Short mmCIF file of C-alpha atoms in Angstrom, two decimals:
data_model
loop_
_atom_site.label_atom_id
_atom_site.label_comp_id
_atom_site.label_asym_id
_atom_site.label_seq_id
_atom_site.Cartn_x
_atom_site.Cartn_y
_atom_site.Cartn_z
CA MET A 1 101.61 80.97 98.94
CA LYS A 2 103.40 83.28 96.48
CA LYS A 3 107.21 83.35 96.37
CA ARG A 4 108.92 86.39 97.83
CA PHE A 5 109.28 89.19 95.31
CA TYR A 6 112.93 90.07 95.93
CA GLU A 7 112.94 92.97 93.47
CA LEU A 8 110.71 94.83 95.91
CA ASP A 9 113.30 94.38 98.66
CA ALA A 10 115.98 95.91 96.42
CA ILE A 11 113.71 98.82 95.51
CA ARG A 12 113.01 99.34 99.22
CA GLY A 13 116.77 99.61 99.69
CA ILE A 14 116.99 102.27 96.98
CA ALA A 15 114.00 104.16 98.41
CA ILE A 16 115.34 104.38 101.97
CA MET A 17 118.76 105.52 100.75
CA LEU A 18 117.12 108.33 98.77
CA VAL A 19 115.21 109.42 101.87
CA LEU A 20 118.34 109.22 104.00
CA LEU A 21 120.46 111.15 101.48
CA SER A 22 117.90 113.94 101.31
CA HIS A 23 117.69 114.24 105.10
CA TYR A 24 121.46 114.24 105.60
CA THR A 25 122.15 116.85 102.90
CA TRP A 26 119.28 119.17 102.05
CA ALA A 27 117.02 118.72 105.10
CA PHE A 28 119.79 118.98 107.71
CA ASP A 29 121.24 122.16 106.19
CA TYR A 30 117.79 123.68 105.77
CA HIS A 31 116.80 122.81 109.35
CA PHE A 32 119.95 124.39 110.82
CA ASN A 33 120.16 127.22 108.28
CA THR A 34 123.53 126.12 106.89
CA LEU A 35 122.63 125.91 103.20
CA SER A 36 125.51 126.59 100.85
CA GLU A 37 126.02 126.56 97.08
CA HIS A 38 129.26 124.64 97.63
CA LYS A 39 127.48 121.64 99.18
CA PHE A 40 125.68 118.76 97.53
CA HIS A 41 121.94 118.78 98.22
CA PHE A 42 119.54 116.04 97.23
CA PHE A 43 116.09 117.64 97.31
CA TYR A 44 113.94 114.69 96.33
CA GLY A 45 113.71 112.50 99.43
CA ASP A 46 109.92 112.45 99.20
CA PHE A 47 110.41 110.35 96.05
CA GLY A 48 111.61 107.53 98.30
CA VAL A 49 108.39 107.68 100.32
CA GLN A 50 106.37 107.65 97.09
CA ILE A 51 108.12 104.39 96.18
CA PHE A 52 107.30 102.97 99.62
CA PHE A 53 103.62 103.73 99.08
CA ILE A 54 103.58 101.94 95.70
CA ILE A 55 105.32 98.94 97.28
CA SER A 56 102.81 99.00 100.14
CA GLY A 57 99.89 98.86 97.72
CA PHE A 58 101.49 95.83 96.05
CA VAL A 59 102.44 93.99 99.27
CA ILE A 60 99.25 94.62 101.27
CA PHE A 61 97.03 93.46 98.43
CA MET A 62 99.26 90.39 98.05
CA SER A 63 99.03 89.69 101.79
CA LEU A 64 95.25 89.79 101.66
CA GLN A 65 95.27 87.15 98.93
CA ASN A 66 97.00 84.71 101.29
CA ILE A 67 94.66 84.85 104.29
CA THR A 68 91.15 83.71 105.06
CA GLN A 69 90.28 85.79 108.14
CA ILE A 70 90.63 89.48 108.96
CA LYS A 71 92.27 88.63 112.29
CA GLN A 72 95.23 87.19 110.37
CA PHE A 73 95.73 90.52 108.63
CA ILE A 74 95.44 92.50 111.89
CA ILE A 75 97.88 90.23 113.72
CA ALA A 76 100.38 90.24 110.85
CA ARG A 77 100.38 94.03 110.44
CA PHE A 78 100.48 94.76 114.17
CA SER A 79 103.34 92.34 114.86
CA ARG A 80 105.25 93.59 111.82
CA LEU A 81 104.95 97.31 112.59
CA TYR A 82 104.41 98.13 116.23
CA PRO A 83 107.11 96.27 118.23
CA THR A 84 109.90 97.56 115.97
CA TYR A 85 108.36 101.03 115.94
CA TRP A 86 108.25 101.18 119.75
CA ILE A 87 111.87 100.01 120.04
CA CYS A 88 113.08 102.55 117.47
CA MET A 89 111.08 105.32 119.11
CA PHE A 90 112.58 104.46 122.50
CA LEU A 91 116.11 104.48 121.02
CA THR A 92 115.47 107.84 119.37
CA ILE A 93 114.25 109.39 122.63
CA LEU A 94 117.18 107.88 124.53
CA ILE A 95 119.88 109.00 122.10
CA ILE A 96 118.53 112.52 121.63
CA PHE A 97 118.30 112.85 125.44
CA PHE A 98 121.98 111.99 125.98
CA PHE A 99 123.18 113.67 122.78
CA PRO A 100 120.83 116.65 122.37
CA VAL A 101 120.51 118.79 119.27
CA PRO A 102 119.01 122.30 119.20
CA THR A 103 115.28 122.35 118.26
CA LEU A 104 114.98 118.55 118.62
CA GLY A 105 113.96 116.47 121.61
CA ASN A 106 112.44 117.79 124.85
CA TYR A 107 109.43 115.56 124.33
CA THR A 108 106.58 115.76 126.80
CA LEU A 109 105.04 112.66 128.39
CA LYS A 110 101.85 113.30 126.42
CA GLU A 111 103.79 113.40 123.14
CA VAL A 112 105.56 110.14 123.96
CA ILE A 113 102.34 108.36 124.90
CA LEU A 114 100.43 109.54 121.83
CA ASN A 115 103.35 108.68 119.57
CA THR A 116 103.04 105.03 120.59
CA THR A 117 99.78 104.91 118.61
CA MET A 118 101.29 105.89 115.22
CA ILE A 119 98.30 108.18 114.66
CA GLN A 120 99.73 111.15 116.58
CA GLY A 121 99.51 113.23 113.39
CA LEU A 122 95.73 112.79 113.36
CA LEU A 123 95.73 113.78 117.03
CA LYS A 124 97.60 117.03 116.22
CA THR A 125 100.61 115.95 118.27
CA ARG A 126 104.27 116.48 117.42
CA HIS A 127 106.06 113.43 116.02
CA ILE A 128 109.00 112.10 118.02
CA ASP A 129 110.64 111.90 114.59
CA GLN A 130 109.12 113.72 111.63
CA VAL A 131 109.43 110.64 109.39
CA TYR A 132 106.63 109.02 111.42
CA TRP A 133 104.06 111.01 109.42
CA SER A 134 103.96 108.30 106.72
CA LEU A 135 103.04 105.58 109.22
CA GLY A 136 99.66 107.17 109.88
CA VAL A 137 99.01 107.23 106.14
CA GLU A 138 99.93 103.54 105.93
CA LEU A 139 97.55 102.66 108.77
CA ILE A 140 94.63 104.35 107.05
CA PHE A 141 95.43 102.42 103.86
CA TYR A 142 95.50 99.15 105.85
CA PHE A 143 92.15 100.02 107.39
CA ILE A 144 90.57 100.68 103.98
CA MET A 145 91.94 97.44 102.53
CA GLY A 146 90.91 95.53 105.65
CA LEU A 147 87.34 96.76 105.28
CA LEU A 148 87.24 95.69 101.63
CA PHE A 149 88.56 92.26 102.61
CA TYR A 150 86.12 91.87 105.51
CA PHE A 151 83.12 92.65 103.31
CA LYS A 152 84.51 90.39 100.53
CA GLN A 153 84.89 93.23 98.06
CA LEU A 154 88.47 92.69 96.91
CA LYS A 155 87.19 90.84 93.84
CA HIS A 156 85.81 94.23 92.76
CA ILE A 157 89.06 96.06 93.49
CA ILE A 158 89.29 97.72 90.07
CA ILE A 159 85.85 99.31 90.50
CA TYR A 160 86.70 100.57 93.98
CA CYS A 161 90.05 101.91 92.82
CA PHE A 162 88.41 103.71 89.91
CA PHE A 163 85.92 105.52 92.15
CA TRP A 164 88.66 106.18 94.71
CA LEU A 165 90.62 108.00 92.00
CA ILE A 166 87.53 109.94 90.95
CA ILE A 167 87.11 111.09 94.55
CA CYS A 168 90.79 112.12 94.63
CA LEU A 169 90.37 114.13 91.45
CA THR A 170 87.23 115.78 92.80
CA VAL A 171 88.83 116.65 96.12
CA TYR A 172 91.86 118.15 94.35
CA ASN A 173 89.81 120.42 92.12
CA PHE A 174 86.63 121.37 93.98
CA GLN A 175 85.94 122.90 97.37
CA LEU A 176 83.25 120.59 98.69
CA PRO A 177 81.66 120.32 102.14
CA PHE A 178 83.66 118.14 104.52
CA VAL A 179 86.49 117.95 101.97
CA LYS A 180 89.14 117.94 104.71
CA TYR A 181 87.66 114.72 106.13
CA PHE A 182 87.75 113.04 102.72
CA LYS A 183 91.40 114.03 102.38
CA VAL A 184 92.25 112.31 105.65
CA LEU A 185 89.95 109.27 105.60
CA LEU A 186 90.67 108.42 101.96
CA ILE A 187 94.31 109.64 102.00
CA THR A 188 93.60 111.36 98.69
CA GLU A 189 97.06 112.94 98.40
CA HIS A 190 98.76 109.53 98.32
CA ALA A 191 95.97 107.15 97.23
CA PRO A 192 97.06 107.07 93.53
CA LEU A 193 100.39 105.54 94.60
CA PHE A 194 98.79 102.80 96.72
CA ILE A 195 96.30 102.09 93.94
CA SER A 196 99.10 101.76 91.40
CA GLY A 197 100.82 99.21 93.63
CA ILE A 198 97.63 97.15 93.75
CA MET A 199 97.39 97.20 89.97
CA PHE A 200 101.05 96.23 89.52
CA HIS A 201 100.31 93.22 91.73
CA GLN A 202 97.51 92.22 89.39
CA ILE A 203 99.85 92.45 86.40
CA LYS A 204 102.62 90.48 88.14
CA TYR A 205 100.35 87.58 89.02
CA GLY A 206 98.39 87.42 85.79
CA LYS A 207 95.12 88.89 87.02
CA SER A 208 95.14 92.03 84.91
CA ASN A 209 93.09 93.26 81.99
CA TYR A 210 93.06 96.51 80.05
CA PHE A 211 91.17 98.21 82.92
CA THR A 212 94.19 97.53 85.12
CA HIS A 213 96.38 99.58 82.80
CA ILE A 214 93.76 102.34 82.59
CA ILE A 215 93.75 102.58 86.40
CA ILE A 216 97.56 102.81 86.48
CA ILE A 217 97.62 105.55 83.85
CA MET A 218 94.84 107.43 85.67
CA SER A 219 96.76 107.13 88.95
CA LEU A 220 99.94 108.43 87.38
CA MET A 221 98.26 111.37 85.65
CA ILE A 222 96.29 112.41 88.74
CA TYR A 223 99.40 112.20 90.91
CA LEU A 224 101.56 114.12 88.44
CA ILE A 225 99.01 116.91 88.14
CA ASN A 226 98.70 117.32 91.88
CA ILE A 227 102.21 116.50 93.08
CA LYS A 228 103.41 119.00 95.67
CA PRO A 229 107.12 118.70 96.50
CA ASP A 230 108.12 119.76 100.00
CA ALA A 231 111.51 121.34 99.48
CA ILE A 232 112.29 124.93 98.52
CA VAL A 233 115.05 125.04 95.90
CA PRO A 234 116.87 127.74 93.89
CA ASN A 235 115.38 126.63 90.57
CA PRO A 236 111.56 126.26 90.81
CA PHE A 237 111.21 125.05 87.21
CA GLU A 238 113.72 122.28 87.80
CA PHE A 239 111.93 121.27 90.96
CA LYS A 240 108.61 121.05 89.18
CA LEU A 241 110.11 118.94 86.41
CA ILE A 242 112.45 116.50 88.18
CA PRO A 243 109.94 115.07 90.72
CA ARG A 244 107.60 114.25 87.85
CA ILE A 245 110.40 112.62 85.87
CA LEU A 246 111.30 110.54 88.93
CA VAL A 247 107.71 109.39 89.47
CA ILE A 248 107.33 108.45 85.80
CA SER A 249 110.61 106.53 86.02
CA ALA A 250 109.34 104.66 89.09
CA TYR A 251 106.17 103.64 87.24
CA LEU A 252 108.21 102.40 84.28
CA ILE A 253 110.42 100.33 86.59
CA PHE A 254 107.41 98.82 88.35
CA TYR A 255 105.89 98.03 84.97
CA TYR A 256 109.08 96.28 83.93
CA ILE A 257 109.49 94.18 87.09
CA SER A 258 105.81 93.23 86.90
CA TYR A 259 106.63 91.40 83.67
CA ALA A 260 110.31 90.47 84.03
CA LYS A 261 113.35 90.59 86.28
CA ILE A 262 115.94 93.34 86.43
CA LYS A 263 119.29 91.65 87.09
CA ILE A 264 120.83 94.71 88.71
CA LEU A 265 118.20 94.51 91.47
CA GLU A 266 119.66 91.16 92.58
CA ASN A 267 122.50 93.13 94.17
CA LYS A 268 123.23 91.80 97.69
CA ILE A 269 123.84 95.26 99.12
CA LEU A 270 120.47 96.54 97.93
CA LEU A 271 118.76 93.42 99.26
CA PHE A 272 120.49 93.88 102.63
CA ILE A 273 119.46 97.54 102.88
CA GLY A 274 115.94 96.60 101.79
CA LYS A 275 115.77 93.97 104.54
CA ILE A 276 116.57 96.54 107.25
CA SER A 277 114.71 99.40 105.55
CA TYR A 278 111.92 99.65 108.16
CA PRO A 279 114.13 100.20 111.24
CA LEU A 280 116.53 102.28 109.12
CA TYR A 281 113.64 104.55 108.10
CA LEU A 282 112.54 104.92 111.73
CA LEU A 283 116.02 105.52 113.14
CA HIS A 284 117.99 107.50 110.59
CA ASN A 285 116.53 111.00 110.83
CA VAL A 286 116.73 112.46 114.36
CA ILE A 287 119.59 110.16 115.37
CA GLY A 288 121.39 111.04 112.13
CA TYR A 289 121.01 114.73 112.89
CA SER A 290 122.59 114.15 116.30
CA ILE A 291 125.53 112.36 114.70
CA ILE A 292 126.05 114.99 112.00
CA TYR A 293 125.75 117.84 114.50
CA ARG A 294 128.69 116.41 116.48
CA ALA A 295 130.70 115.10 113.54
CA LYS A 296 130.81 118.59 112.02
CA MET A 297 132.61 119.80 115.14
CA ILE A 298 135.33 117.23 114.50
CA TYR A 299 135.70 117.64 110.76
CA ASN A 300 133.34 119.94 108.84
CA ASN A 301 133.38 118.01 105.59
CA GLN A 302 130.04 116.97 104.09
CA PHE A 303 131.27 113.66 102.67
CA PHE A 304 132.75 112.71 106.06
CA TYR A 305 129.74 113.47 108.24
CA VAL A 306 127.14 112.14 105.79
CA MET A 307 129.04 108.85 105.39
CA LEU A 308 129.57 108.57 109.16
CA ALA A 309 125.89 109.16 109.93
CA THR A 310 124.87 106.72 107.18
CA LEU A 311 127.19 103.98 108.43
CA ILE A 312 126.12 104.33 112.08
CA SER A 313 122.42 104.42 111.12
CA ILE A 314 122.78 101.27 109.00
CA LEU A 315 124.63 99.44 111.80
CA LEU A 316 122.01 100.49 114.34
CA ALA A 317 119.18 99.43 112.01
CA TYR A 318 120.86 96.07 111.43
CA PHE A 319 121.21 95.59 115.20
CA VAL A 320 117.51 96.32 115.72
CA SER A 321 116.46 94.19 112.76
CA SER A 322 118.46 91.10 113.70
CA ASN A 323 117.97 91.25 117.48
CA PHE A 324 114.48 92.69 117.80
CA GLU A 325 112.48 93.17 114.59
CA ILE A 326 112.57 89.57 113.35
CA PRO A 327 112.47 87.55 116.62
CA ILE A 328 110.07 89.83 118.50
CA SER A 329 107.70 90.15 115.53
CA LYS A 330 107.47 86.35 115.35
CA LYS A 331 106.85 86.04 119.09
CA VAL A 332 104.20 88.76 119.11
CA LYS A 333 102.51 87.18 116.08
CA ASN A 334 102.43 83.75 117.74
CA LYS A 335 101.16 85.15 121.06
CA LEU A 336 98.41 87.17 119.39
CA THR A 337 97.35 84.19 117.28
CA ILE A 338 97.03 82.05 120.43
CA LEU A 339 95.21 84.86 122.25
CA PHE A 340 92.71 85.38 119.41
CA SER A 341 92.12 81.62 119.17
CA TYR A 342 91.61 81.30 122.93
CA TYR A 343 89.18 84.24 122.99
CA ARG A 344 87.19 82.79 120.11
CA THR A 345 87.03 79.34 121.73
CA LYS A 346 86.09 80.78 125.12
CA ASN A 347 83.24 82.84 123.68
CA LYS A 348 81.97 80.13 121.34
CA PRO A 349 78.48 78.97 122.42
CA GLU A 350 78.41 75.43 123.77
CA LYS A 351 76.43 72.94 121.76
CA ILE A 352 73.41 71.52 123.52
CA PHE A 353 72.75 67.89 122.75
CA VAL A 354 69.22 66.65 123.10
CA LYS A 355 68.64 62.95 123.39
#
């Protein structure tokens, strides 16, 4: 069993704070048409999600190295993601019901039910919270990696990643039949980030060769060429340049921590935020909007309402993490493990002994 890679927790903390800062400054003002030159706006929240995808590639590949059966992977991912997701979704619905915000909420029963699956985006259904879009992407990545594990193909991961990148490049540049299905099933827009995470894992644990570095460079170049930032900003040139600089910086940092430690990442605050990053990601957006919407009525100062929303979101995420995420995930994991074992034993053919 590999030791926990604490640098990833710290980077998770940085990533979620970038996402949160973008939503509470740029995204909130854009959503409610209150943009102003006198306010601070952080436009690059999608950079935080890009970091999450690189981390996911690293962590999921690492997880698959530590199991022997696909059921272990399914149980671990389900118990890690779904119980916390359902709790956070319920809290979001509850809070936005009692503290409504214009244009948000008013969810239908169908939307609520389909949102419990995490694949509501594929089902063309509105997200309870827009940040949920990335969870569907993650699930597809887990499915792809699970298939490779099940068919014992992870030993050829570099070959698969190479052809995956070639498909991404082809999809980006050519209008082929059924291209929209390739984009969804192979998550071509984000695949280079997941692939990079896998390769950084190989470097970290001494399983790399020069092909590993070629794959990383290919991933970076393909992603940089096709990066499509979401926000609309006053300076288009700046917005084309800065996201690329940020992505390159992220790759350099991951390269560095794959070989050595960065002392600054041992910061306790970053590690704490990283630990609660999953519920914080799920809770901060719609609930944060509700807080800011009301806080502005009390004191319309950006620093005040952004800090207030951030503090409340962190406290709420900590409450969910400590009281639900950790204990419930363990219980669900244990129950599912017992259930899978019982089912397998029950359906196992009895041996017939012949004297």
